[in-house]
mmCIF file of C-alpha atoms and ligand atoms in Angstrom:
data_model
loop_
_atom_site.group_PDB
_atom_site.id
_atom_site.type_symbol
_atom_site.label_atom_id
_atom_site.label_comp_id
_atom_site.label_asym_id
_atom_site.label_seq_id
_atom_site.Cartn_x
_atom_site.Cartn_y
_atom_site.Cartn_z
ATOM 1 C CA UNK A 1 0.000 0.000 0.000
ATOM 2 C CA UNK A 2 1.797 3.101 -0.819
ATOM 3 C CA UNK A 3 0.814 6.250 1.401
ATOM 4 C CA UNK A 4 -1.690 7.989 -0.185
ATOM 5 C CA UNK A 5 -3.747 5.002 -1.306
ATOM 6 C CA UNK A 6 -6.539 3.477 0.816
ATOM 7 C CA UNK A 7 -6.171 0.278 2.924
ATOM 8 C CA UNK A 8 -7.245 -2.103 1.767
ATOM 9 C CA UNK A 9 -11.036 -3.852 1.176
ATOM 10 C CA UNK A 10 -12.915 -5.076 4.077
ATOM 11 C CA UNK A 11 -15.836 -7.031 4.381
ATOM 12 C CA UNK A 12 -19.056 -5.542 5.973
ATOM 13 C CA UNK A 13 -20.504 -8.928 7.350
ATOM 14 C CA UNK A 14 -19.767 -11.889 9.047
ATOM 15 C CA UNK A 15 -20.776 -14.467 11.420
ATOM 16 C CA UNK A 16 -18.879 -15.846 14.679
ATOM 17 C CA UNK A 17 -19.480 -19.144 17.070
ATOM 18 C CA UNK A 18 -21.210 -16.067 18.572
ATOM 19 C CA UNK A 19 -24.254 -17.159 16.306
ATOM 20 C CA UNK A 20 -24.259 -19.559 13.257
ATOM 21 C CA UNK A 21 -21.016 -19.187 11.953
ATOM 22 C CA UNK A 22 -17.904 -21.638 12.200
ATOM 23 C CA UNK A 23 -15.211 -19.425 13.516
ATOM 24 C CA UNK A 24 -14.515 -18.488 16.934
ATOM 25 C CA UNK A 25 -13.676 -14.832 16.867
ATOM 26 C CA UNK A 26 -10.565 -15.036 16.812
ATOM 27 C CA UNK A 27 -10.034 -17.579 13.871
ATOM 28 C CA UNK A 28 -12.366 -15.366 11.905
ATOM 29 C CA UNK A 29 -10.143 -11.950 12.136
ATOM 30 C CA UNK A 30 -6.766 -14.149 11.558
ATOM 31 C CA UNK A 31 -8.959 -15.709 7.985
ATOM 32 C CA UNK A 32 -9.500 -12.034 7.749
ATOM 33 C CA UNK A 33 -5.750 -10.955 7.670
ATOM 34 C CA UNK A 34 -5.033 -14.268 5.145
ATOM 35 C CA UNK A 35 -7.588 -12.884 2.601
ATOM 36 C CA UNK A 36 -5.445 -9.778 2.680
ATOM 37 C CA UNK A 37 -8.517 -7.872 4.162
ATOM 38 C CA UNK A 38 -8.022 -4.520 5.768
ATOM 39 C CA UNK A 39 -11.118 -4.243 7.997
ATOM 40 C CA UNK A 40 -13.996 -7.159 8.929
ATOM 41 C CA UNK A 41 -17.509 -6.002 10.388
ATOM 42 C CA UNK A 42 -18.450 -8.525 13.085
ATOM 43 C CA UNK A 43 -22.581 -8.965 12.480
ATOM 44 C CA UNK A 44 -23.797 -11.843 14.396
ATOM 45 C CA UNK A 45 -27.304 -12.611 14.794
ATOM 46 C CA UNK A 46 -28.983 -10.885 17.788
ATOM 47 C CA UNK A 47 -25.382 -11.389 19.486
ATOM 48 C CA UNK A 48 -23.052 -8.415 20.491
ATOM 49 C CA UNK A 49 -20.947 -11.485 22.357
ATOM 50 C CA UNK A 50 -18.050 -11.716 20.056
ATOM 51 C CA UNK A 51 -16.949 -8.072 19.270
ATOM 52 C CA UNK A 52 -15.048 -7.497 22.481
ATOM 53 C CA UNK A 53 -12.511 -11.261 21.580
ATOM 54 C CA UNK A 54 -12.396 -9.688 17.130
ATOM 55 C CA UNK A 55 -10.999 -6.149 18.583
ATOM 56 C CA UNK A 56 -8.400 -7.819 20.654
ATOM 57 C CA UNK A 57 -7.686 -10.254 17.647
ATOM 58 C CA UNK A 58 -7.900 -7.223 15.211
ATOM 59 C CA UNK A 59 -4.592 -5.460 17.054
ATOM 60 C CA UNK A 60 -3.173 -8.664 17.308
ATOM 61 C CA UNK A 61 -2.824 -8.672 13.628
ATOM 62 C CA UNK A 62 -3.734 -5.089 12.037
ATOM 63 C CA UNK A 63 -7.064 -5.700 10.921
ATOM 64 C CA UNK A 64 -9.728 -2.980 11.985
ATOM 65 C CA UNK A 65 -12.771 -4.926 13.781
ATOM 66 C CA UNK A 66 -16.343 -3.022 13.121
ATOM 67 C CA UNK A 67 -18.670 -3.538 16.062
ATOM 68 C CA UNK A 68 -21.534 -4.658 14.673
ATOM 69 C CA UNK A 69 -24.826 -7.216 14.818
ATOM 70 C CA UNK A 70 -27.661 -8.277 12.436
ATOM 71 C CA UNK A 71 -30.675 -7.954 14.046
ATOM 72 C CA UNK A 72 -33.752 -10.076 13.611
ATOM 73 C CA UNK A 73 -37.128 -8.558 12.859
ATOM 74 C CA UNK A 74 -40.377 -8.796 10.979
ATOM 75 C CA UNK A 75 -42.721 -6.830 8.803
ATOM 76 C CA UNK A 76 -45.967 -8.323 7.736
ATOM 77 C CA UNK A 77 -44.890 -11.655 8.450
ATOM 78 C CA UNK A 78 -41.557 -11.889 5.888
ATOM 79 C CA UNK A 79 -38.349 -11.851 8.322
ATOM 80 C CA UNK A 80 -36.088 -8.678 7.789
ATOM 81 C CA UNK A 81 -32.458 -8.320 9.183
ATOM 82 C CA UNK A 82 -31.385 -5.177 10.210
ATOM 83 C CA UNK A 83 -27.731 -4.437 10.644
ATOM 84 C CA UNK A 84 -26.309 -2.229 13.148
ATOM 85 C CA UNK A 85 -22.773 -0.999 13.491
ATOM 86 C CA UNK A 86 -20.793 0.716 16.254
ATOM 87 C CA UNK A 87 -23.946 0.575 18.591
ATOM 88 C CA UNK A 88 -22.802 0.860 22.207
ATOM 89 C CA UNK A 89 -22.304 -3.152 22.629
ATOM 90 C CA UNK A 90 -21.131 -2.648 26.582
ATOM 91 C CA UNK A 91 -23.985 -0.562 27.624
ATOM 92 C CA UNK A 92 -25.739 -2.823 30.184
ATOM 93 C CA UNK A 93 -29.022 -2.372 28.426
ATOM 94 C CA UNK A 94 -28.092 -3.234 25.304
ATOM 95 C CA UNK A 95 -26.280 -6.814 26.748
ATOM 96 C CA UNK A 96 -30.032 -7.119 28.667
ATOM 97 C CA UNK A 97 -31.807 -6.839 25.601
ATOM 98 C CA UNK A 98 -29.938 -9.541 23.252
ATOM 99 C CA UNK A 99 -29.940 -11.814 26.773
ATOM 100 C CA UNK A 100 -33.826 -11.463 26.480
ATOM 101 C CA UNK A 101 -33.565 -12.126 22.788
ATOM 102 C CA UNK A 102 -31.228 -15.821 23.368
ATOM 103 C CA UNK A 103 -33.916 -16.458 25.675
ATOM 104 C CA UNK A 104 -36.438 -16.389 23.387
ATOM 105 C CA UNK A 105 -34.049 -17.775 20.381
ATOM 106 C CA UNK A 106 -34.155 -20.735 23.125
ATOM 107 C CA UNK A 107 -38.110 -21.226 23.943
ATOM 108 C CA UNK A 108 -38.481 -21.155 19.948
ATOM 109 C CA UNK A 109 -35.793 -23.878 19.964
ATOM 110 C CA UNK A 110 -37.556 -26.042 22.175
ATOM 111 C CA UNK A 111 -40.923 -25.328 20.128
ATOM 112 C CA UNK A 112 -39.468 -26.189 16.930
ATOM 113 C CA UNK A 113 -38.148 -29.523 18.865
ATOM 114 C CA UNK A 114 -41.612 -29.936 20.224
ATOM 115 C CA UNK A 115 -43.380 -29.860 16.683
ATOM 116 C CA UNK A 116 -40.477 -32.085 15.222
ATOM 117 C CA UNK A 117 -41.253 -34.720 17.580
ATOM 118 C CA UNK A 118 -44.732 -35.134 16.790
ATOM 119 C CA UNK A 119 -44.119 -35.588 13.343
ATOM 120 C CA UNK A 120 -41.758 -38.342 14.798
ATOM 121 C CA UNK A 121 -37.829 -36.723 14.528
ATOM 122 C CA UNK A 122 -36.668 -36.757 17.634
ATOM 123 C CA UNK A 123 -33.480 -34.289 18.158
ATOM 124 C CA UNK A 124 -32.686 -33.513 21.601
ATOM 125 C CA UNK A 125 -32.715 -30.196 22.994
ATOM 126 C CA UNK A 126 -28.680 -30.792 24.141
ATOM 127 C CA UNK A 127 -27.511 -31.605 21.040
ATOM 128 C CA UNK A 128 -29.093 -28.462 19.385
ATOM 129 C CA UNK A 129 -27.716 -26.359 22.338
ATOM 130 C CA UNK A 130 -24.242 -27.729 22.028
ATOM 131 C CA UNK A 131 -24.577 -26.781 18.424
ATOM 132 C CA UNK A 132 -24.998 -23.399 18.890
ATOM 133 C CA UNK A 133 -22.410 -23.119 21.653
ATOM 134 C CA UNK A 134 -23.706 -20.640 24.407
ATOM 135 C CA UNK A 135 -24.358 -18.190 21.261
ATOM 136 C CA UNK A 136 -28.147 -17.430 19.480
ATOM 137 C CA UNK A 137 -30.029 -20.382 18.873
ATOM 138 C CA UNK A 138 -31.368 -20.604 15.515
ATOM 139 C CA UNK A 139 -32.289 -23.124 12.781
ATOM 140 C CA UNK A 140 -28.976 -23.955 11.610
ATOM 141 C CA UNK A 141 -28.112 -25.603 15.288
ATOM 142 C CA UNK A 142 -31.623 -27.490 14.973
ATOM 143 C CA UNK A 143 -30.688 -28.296 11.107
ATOM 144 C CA UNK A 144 -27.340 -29.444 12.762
ATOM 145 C CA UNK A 145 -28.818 -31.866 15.277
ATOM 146 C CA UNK A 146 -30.906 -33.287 13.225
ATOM 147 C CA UNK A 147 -28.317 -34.236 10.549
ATOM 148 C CA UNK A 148 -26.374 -36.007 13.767
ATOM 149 C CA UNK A 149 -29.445 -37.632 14.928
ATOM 150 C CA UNK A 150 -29.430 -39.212 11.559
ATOM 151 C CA UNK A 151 -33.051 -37.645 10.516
ATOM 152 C CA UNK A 152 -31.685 -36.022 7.176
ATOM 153 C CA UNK A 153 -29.371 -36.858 5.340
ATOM 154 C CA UNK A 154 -27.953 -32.970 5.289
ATOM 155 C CA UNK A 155 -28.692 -29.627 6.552
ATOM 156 C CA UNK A 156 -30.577 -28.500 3.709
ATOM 157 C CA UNK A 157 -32.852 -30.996 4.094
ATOM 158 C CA UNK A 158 -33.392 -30.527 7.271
ATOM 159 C CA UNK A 159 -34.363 -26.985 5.818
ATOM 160 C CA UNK A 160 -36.274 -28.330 2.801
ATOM 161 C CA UNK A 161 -38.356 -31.386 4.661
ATOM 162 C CA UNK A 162 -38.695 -29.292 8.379
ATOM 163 C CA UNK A 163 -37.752 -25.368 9.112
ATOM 164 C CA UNK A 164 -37.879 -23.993 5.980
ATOM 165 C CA UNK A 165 -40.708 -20.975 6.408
ATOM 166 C CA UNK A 166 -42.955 -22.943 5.096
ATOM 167 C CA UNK A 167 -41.603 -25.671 6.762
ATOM 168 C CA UNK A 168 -44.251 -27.872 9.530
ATOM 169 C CA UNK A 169 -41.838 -27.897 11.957
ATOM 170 C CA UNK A 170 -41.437 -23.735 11.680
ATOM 171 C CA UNK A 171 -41.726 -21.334 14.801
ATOM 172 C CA UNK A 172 -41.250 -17.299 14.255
ATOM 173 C CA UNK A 173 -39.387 -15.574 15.937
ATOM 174 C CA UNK A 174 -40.344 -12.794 18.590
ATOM 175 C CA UNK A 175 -41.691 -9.776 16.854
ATOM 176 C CA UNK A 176 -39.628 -6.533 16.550
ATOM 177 C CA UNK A 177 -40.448 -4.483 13.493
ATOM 178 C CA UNK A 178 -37.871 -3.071 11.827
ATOM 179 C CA UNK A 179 -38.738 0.363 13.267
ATOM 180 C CA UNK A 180 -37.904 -0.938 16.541
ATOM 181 C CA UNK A 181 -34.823 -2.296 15.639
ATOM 182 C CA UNK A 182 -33.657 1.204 14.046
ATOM 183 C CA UNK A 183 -34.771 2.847 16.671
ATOM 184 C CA UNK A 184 -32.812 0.384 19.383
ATOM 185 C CA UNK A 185 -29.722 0.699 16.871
ATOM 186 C CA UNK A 186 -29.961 4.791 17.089
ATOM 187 C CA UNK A 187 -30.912 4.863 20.638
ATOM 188 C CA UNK A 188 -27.576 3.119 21.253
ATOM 189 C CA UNK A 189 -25.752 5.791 19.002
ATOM 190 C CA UNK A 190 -25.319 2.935 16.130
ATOM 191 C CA UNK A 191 -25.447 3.028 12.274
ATOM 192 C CA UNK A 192 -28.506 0.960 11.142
ATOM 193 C CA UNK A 193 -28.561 -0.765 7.763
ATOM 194 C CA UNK A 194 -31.059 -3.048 6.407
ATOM 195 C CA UNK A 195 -29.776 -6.235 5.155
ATOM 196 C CA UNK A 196 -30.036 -8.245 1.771
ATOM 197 C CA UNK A 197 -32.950 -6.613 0.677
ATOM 198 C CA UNK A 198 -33.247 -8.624 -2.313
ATOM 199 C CA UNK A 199 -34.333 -11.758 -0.082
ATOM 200 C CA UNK A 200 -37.207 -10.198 0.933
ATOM 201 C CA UNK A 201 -40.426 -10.794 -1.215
ATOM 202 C CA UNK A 202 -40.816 -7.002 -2.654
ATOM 203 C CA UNK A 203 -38.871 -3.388 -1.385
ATOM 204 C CA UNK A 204 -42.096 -2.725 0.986
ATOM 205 C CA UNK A 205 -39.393 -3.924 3.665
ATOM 206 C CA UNK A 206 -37.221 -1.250 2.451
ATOM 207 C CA UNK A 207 -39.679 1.889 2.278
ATOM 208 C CA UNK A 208 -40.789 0.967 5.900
ATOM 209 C CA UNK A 209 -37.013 1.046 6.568
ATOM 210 C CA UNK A 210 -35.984 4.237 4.819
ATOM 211 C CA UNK A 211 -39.298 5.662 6.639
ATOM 212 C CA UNK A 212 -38.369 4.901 10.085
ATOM 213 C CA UNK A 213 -34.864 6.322 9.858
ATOM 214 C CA UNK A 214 -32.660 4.000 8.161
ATOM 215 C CA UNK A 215 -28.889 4.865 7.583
ATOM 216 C CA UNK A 216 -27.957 2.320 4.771
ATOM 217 C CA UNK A 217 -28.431 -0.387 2.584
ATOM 218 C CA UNK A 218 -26.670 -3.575 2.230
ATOM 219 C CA UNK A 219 -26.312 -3.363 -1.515
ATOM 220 C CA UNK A 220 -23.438 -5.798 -1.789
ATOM 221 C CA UNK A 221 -24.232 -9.350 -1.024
ATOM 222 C CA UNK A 222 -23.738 -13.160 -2.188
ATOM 223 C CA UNK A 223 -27.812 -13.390 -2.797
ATOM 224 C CA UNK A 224 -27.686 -10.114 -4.900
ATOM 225 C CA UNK A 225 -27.395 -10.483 -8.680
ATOM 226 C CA UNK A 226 -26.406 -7.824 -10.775
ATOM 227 C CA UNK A 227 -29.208 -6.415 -11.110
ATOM 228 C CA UNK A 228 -30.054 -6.046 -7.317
ATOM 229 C CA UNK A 229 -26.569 -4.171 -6.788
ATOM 230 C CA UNK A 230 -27.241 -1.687 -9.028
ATOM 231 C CA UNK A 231 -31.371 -1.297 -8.513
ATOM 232 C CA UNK A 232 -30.798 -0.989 -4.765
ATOM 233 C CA UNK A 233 -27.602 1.432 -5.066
ATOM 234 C CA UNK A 234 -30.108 3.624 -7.139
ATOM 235 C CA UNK A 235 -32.498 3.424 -4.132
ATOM 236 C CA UNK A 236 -29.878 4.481 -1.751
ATOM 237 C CA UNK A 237 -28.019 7.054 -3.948
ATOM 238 C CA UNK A 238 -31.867 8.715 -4.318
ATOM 239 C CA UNK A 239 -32.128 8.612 -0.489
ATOM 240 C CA UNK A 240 -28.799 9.636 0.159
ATOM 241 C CA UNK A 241 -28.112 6.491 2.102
ATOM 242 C CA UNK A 242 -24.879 4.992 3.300
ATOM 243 C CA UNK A 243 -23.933 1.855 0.887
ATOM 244 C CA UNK A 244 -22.867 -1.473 2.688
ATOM 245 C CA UNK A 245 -21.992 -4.875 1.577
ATOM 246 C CA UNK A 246 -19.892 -8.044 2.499
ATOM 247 C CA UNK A 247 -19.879 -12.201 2.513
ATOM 248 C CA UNK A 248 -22.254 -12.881 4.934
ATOM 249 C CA UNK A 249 -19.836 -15.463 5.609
ATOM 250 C CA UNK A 250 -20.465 -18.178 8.189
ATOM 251 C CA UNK A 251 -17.252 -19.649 8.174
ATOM 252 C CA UNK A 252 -18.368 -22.633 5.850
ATOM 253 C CA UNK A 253 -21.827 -23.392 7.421
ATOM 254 C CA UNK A 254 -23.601 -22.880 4.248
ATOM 255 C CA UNK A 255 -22.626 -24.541 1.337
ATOM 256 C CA UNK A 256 -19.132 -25.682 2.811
ATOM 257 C CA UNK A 257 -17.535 -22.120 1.582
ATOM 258 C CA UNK A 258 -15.867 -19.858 3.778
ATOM 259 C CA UNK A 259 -17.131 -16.526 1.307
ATOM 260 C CA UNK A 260 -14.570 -14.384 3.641
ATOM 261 C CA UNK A 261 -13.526 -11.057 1.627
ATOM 262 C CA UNK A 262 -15.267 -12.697 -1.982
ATOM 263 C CA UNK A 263 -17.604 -9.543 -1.632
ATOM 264 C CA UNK A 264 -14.536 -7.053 -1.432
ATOM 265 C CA UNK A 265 -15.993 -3.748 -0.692
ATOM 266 C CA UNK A 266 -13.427 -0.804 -1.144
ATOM 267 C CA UNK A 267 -12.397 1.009 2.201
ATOM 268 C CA UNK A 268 -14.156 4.387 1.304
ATOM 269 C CA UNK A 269 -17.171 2.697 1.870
ATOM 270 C CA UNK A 270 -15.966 1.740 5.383
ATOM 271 C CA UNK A 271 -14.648 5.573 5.456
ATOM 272 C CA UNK A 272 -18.158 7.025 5.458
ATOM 273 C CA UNK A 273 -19.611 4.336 7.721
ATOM 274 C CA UNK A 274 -17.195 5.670 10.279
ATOM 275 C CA UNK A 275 -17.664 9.259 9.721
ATOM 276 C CA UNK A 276 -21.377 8.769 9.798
ATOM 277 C CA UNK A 277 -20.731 7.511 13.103
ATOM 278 C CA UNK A 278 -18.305 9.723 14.596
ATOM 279 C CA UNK A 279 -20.742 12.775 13.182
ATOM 280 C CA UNK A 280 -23.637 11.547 15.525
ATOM 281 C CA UNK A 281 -21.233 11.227 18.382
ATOM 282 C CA UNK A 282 -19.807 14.609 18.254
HETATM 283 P P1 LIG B 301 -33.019 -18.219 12.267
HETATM 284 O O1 LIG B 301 -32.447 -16.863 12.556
HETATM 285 O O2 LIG B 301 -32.936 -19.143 13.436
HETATM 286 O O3 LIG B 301 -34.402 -18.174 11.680
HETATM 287 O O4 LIG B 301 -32.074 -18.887 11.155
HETATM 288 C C1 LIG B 301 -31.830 -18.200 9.972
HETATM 289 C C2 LIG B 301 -30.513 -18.661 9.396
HETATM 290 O O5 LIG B 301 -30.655 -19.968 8.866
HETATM 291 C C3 LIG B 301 -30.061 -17.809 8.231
HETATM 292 O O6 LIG B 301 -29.316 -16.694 8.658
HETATM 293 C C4 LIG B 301 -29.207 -18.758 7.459
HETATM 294 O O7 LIG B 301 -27.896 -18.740 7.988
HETATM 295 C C5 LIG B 301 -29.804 -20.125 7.742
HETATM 296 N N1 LIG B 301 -30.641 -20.671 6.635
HETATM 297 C C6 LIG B 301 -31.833 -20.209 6.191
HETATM 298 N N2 LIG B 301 -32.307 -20.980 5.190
HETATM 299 C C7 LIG B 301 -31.387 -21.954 4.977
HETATM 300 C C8 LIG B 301 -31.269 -23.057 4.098
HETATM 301 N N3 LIG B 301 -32.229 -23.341 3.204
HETATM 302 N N4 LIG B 301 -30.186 -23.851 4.180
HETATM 303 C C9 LIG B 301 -29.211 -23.566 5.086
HETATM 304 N N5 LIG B 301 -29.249 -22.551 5.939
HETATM 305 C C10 LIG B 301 -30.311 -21.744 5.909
HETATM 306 ZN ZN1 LIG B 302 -26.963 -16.943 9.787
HETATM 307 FE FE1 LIG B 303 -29.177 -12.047 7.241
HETATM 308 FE FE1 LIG B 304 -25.924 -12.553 8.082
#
C-alpha cells in the first residue's frame, strides 16, 4: 500500500461461534488478515458477544474490527435483518436486551423440537444447544442436530423437509419491526442498515425502513445479482443512504464455503460508515 492510497477492502458482514457461523472470533479476524482484508464487520445474529474477543484479535494482527450485529425482525410476516454498526455493545441495556432475545431464540428452539417430535424426529434439545455453543439459537443448530441424529441426510434438508418458512416444523421468531430495531440501533448511538434486501419478497421492507430512519443499505451481497446491486444502489443514492456490503460469511456453514472477503468492498465505503458515526457522536 503506498501512502496515499486506501487500505485495503474489508468485508461488511460476518458471522462468529457467537451465532451460526464456524469461527470463533478469533479464527475469523486471523482468515480475515489471510484474505489480505483490511477491515472485517463482526454482524452476528442478535449477538453483540463476540466483538469485544475480534478487537483484541484485530490489534493482534492489524485488521480494523467493526462492532456490529444483524438484528432479527419482521414486517408483515416476511423476516427482515437489520444491521447495526458501532452501537454501544457494553452498555448494560443493550447486553439485557440480546440476553432477552437468546432467551427467546431458546423457547423457539424447544418449540421447533416440540413440533419435530410429533411428526416423529426426535433431536434432543442438548444436542441443538451444544450446536450453537452458548451463542443465538437458531435453525442452523436445529438443522445441525438433526443431521447427527441421523433424521436427514444434510442440513438443507433438514431446511427443505422441516424449518424452511414454510416448513411444519417452523416457529417465528419474537416480533420486533424493523422500526424498533432502528430505533434500538440509534438509541444506542449505532449506524442501522437493512440487510439483503433482495431476499425479501418485494422493497415494501425497504420503504418501511428508509421511513423509520434507516442509515444504509446492504447493496453488496452473495444473494444479490447484478441487477439487485445496481437497482438498490439507485435506491440508496436517491435517499442519500450509506452503501454497505460483504460475505455474509459463516465460516463454511452454508454450502461448505468460507465466502470471507469474496464480496470485497473498497475502504471508502468503510470511510463514510465511520464518519457517519463519529458525526452523531460529536
Ligand atoms: P433463524 O435466525 O434461526 O431463523 O435462522 C436463519 C438462518 O438460517 C439464516 O441466517 C441462514 O444462515 C440459515 N438458513 C436459512 N435458510 C437456509 C437453508 N435453506 N439452508 C441452510 N441454511 C439456511
Ligand atoms: Zn446466519
Ligand atoms: Fe441475514
Ligand atoms: Fe448474516
Amino acid at each position: 500500500m503506498g501512502p496515499r492510497s486506501e487500505p485495503g477492502p474489508v468485508d461488511l458482514h460476518t458471522h462468529t461461534t457467537f451465532s451460526d457461523g464456524l469461527f470463533l472470533p478469533e479464527d475469523l479476524v486471523a482468515e480475515a488478515k489471510n484474505r489480505n482484508l483490511s477491515g472485517v464487520a463482526i454482524t452476528d445474529h442478535d449477538s453483540v458477544g463476540a466483538i469485544d474477543r475480534a478487537v483484541a484479535a484485530g490489534k493482534q494482527h492489524g485488521v480494523e474490527v467493526v462492532p456490529g450485529v444483524e438484528m432479527s425482525c419482521n414486517a408483515d410476516g416476511v423476516d427482515v435483518h437489520m444491521l447495526g454498526y458501532y452501537i454501544d455493545h457494553q452498555a448494560q441495556d443493550v447486553l439485557d436486551f440480546f440476553e432477552n432475545v437468546r432467551f427467546h431464540r431458546e423457547e423457539r428452539a424447544r418449540k421447533m423440537i416440540e413440533k419435530l417430535k410429533e411428526l416423529d424426529v426426535k433431536v434432543p434439545l442438548e444436542r441443538v444447544m451444544a450446536a450453537a455453543q452458548g451463542g443465538s439459537v437458531g435453525r442452523p443448530h436445529v438443522a445441525q442436530a438433526m443431521v447427527e441424529a441421523g433424521a436427514v441426510p444434510n442440513v438443507e434438508q433438514a431446511f427443505r423437509r422441516y424449518i424452511s418458512y414454510e416448513g411444519p416444523a417452523y416457529v417465528p421468531k419474537m416480533k420486533l419491526t424493523p422500526g424498533e430495531a432502528i430505533g434500538f440501533i440509534k438509541q444506542h448511538k449505532g449506524i442501522a442498515v437493512i440487510a439483503h434486501p433482495a431476499t425479501y419478497r418485494n422493497d415494501n421492507a425497504v420503504y418501511t425502513a428508509i421511513a423509520a430512519g434507516v442509515d444504509g443499505i446492504e447493496v453488496w451481497h452473495p444473494d444479490h445479482g447484478p441487477r439487485e446491486t445496481s437497482h438498490y444502489k439507485e435506491i440508496a443514492q436517491k435517499n442519500r443512504l450509506l452503501m454497505t456490503g460483504g460475505s455474509d460469511c459463516h465460516g463454511g456453514r452454508k454450502y461448505n464455503h468460507v465466502f470471507l472477503g469474496e464480496i470485497p468492498i473498497p475502504y471508502r465505503y468503510l470511510a463514510a460508515l465511520k464518519r457517519r458515526s463519529r458525526a452523531i457522536r460529536s
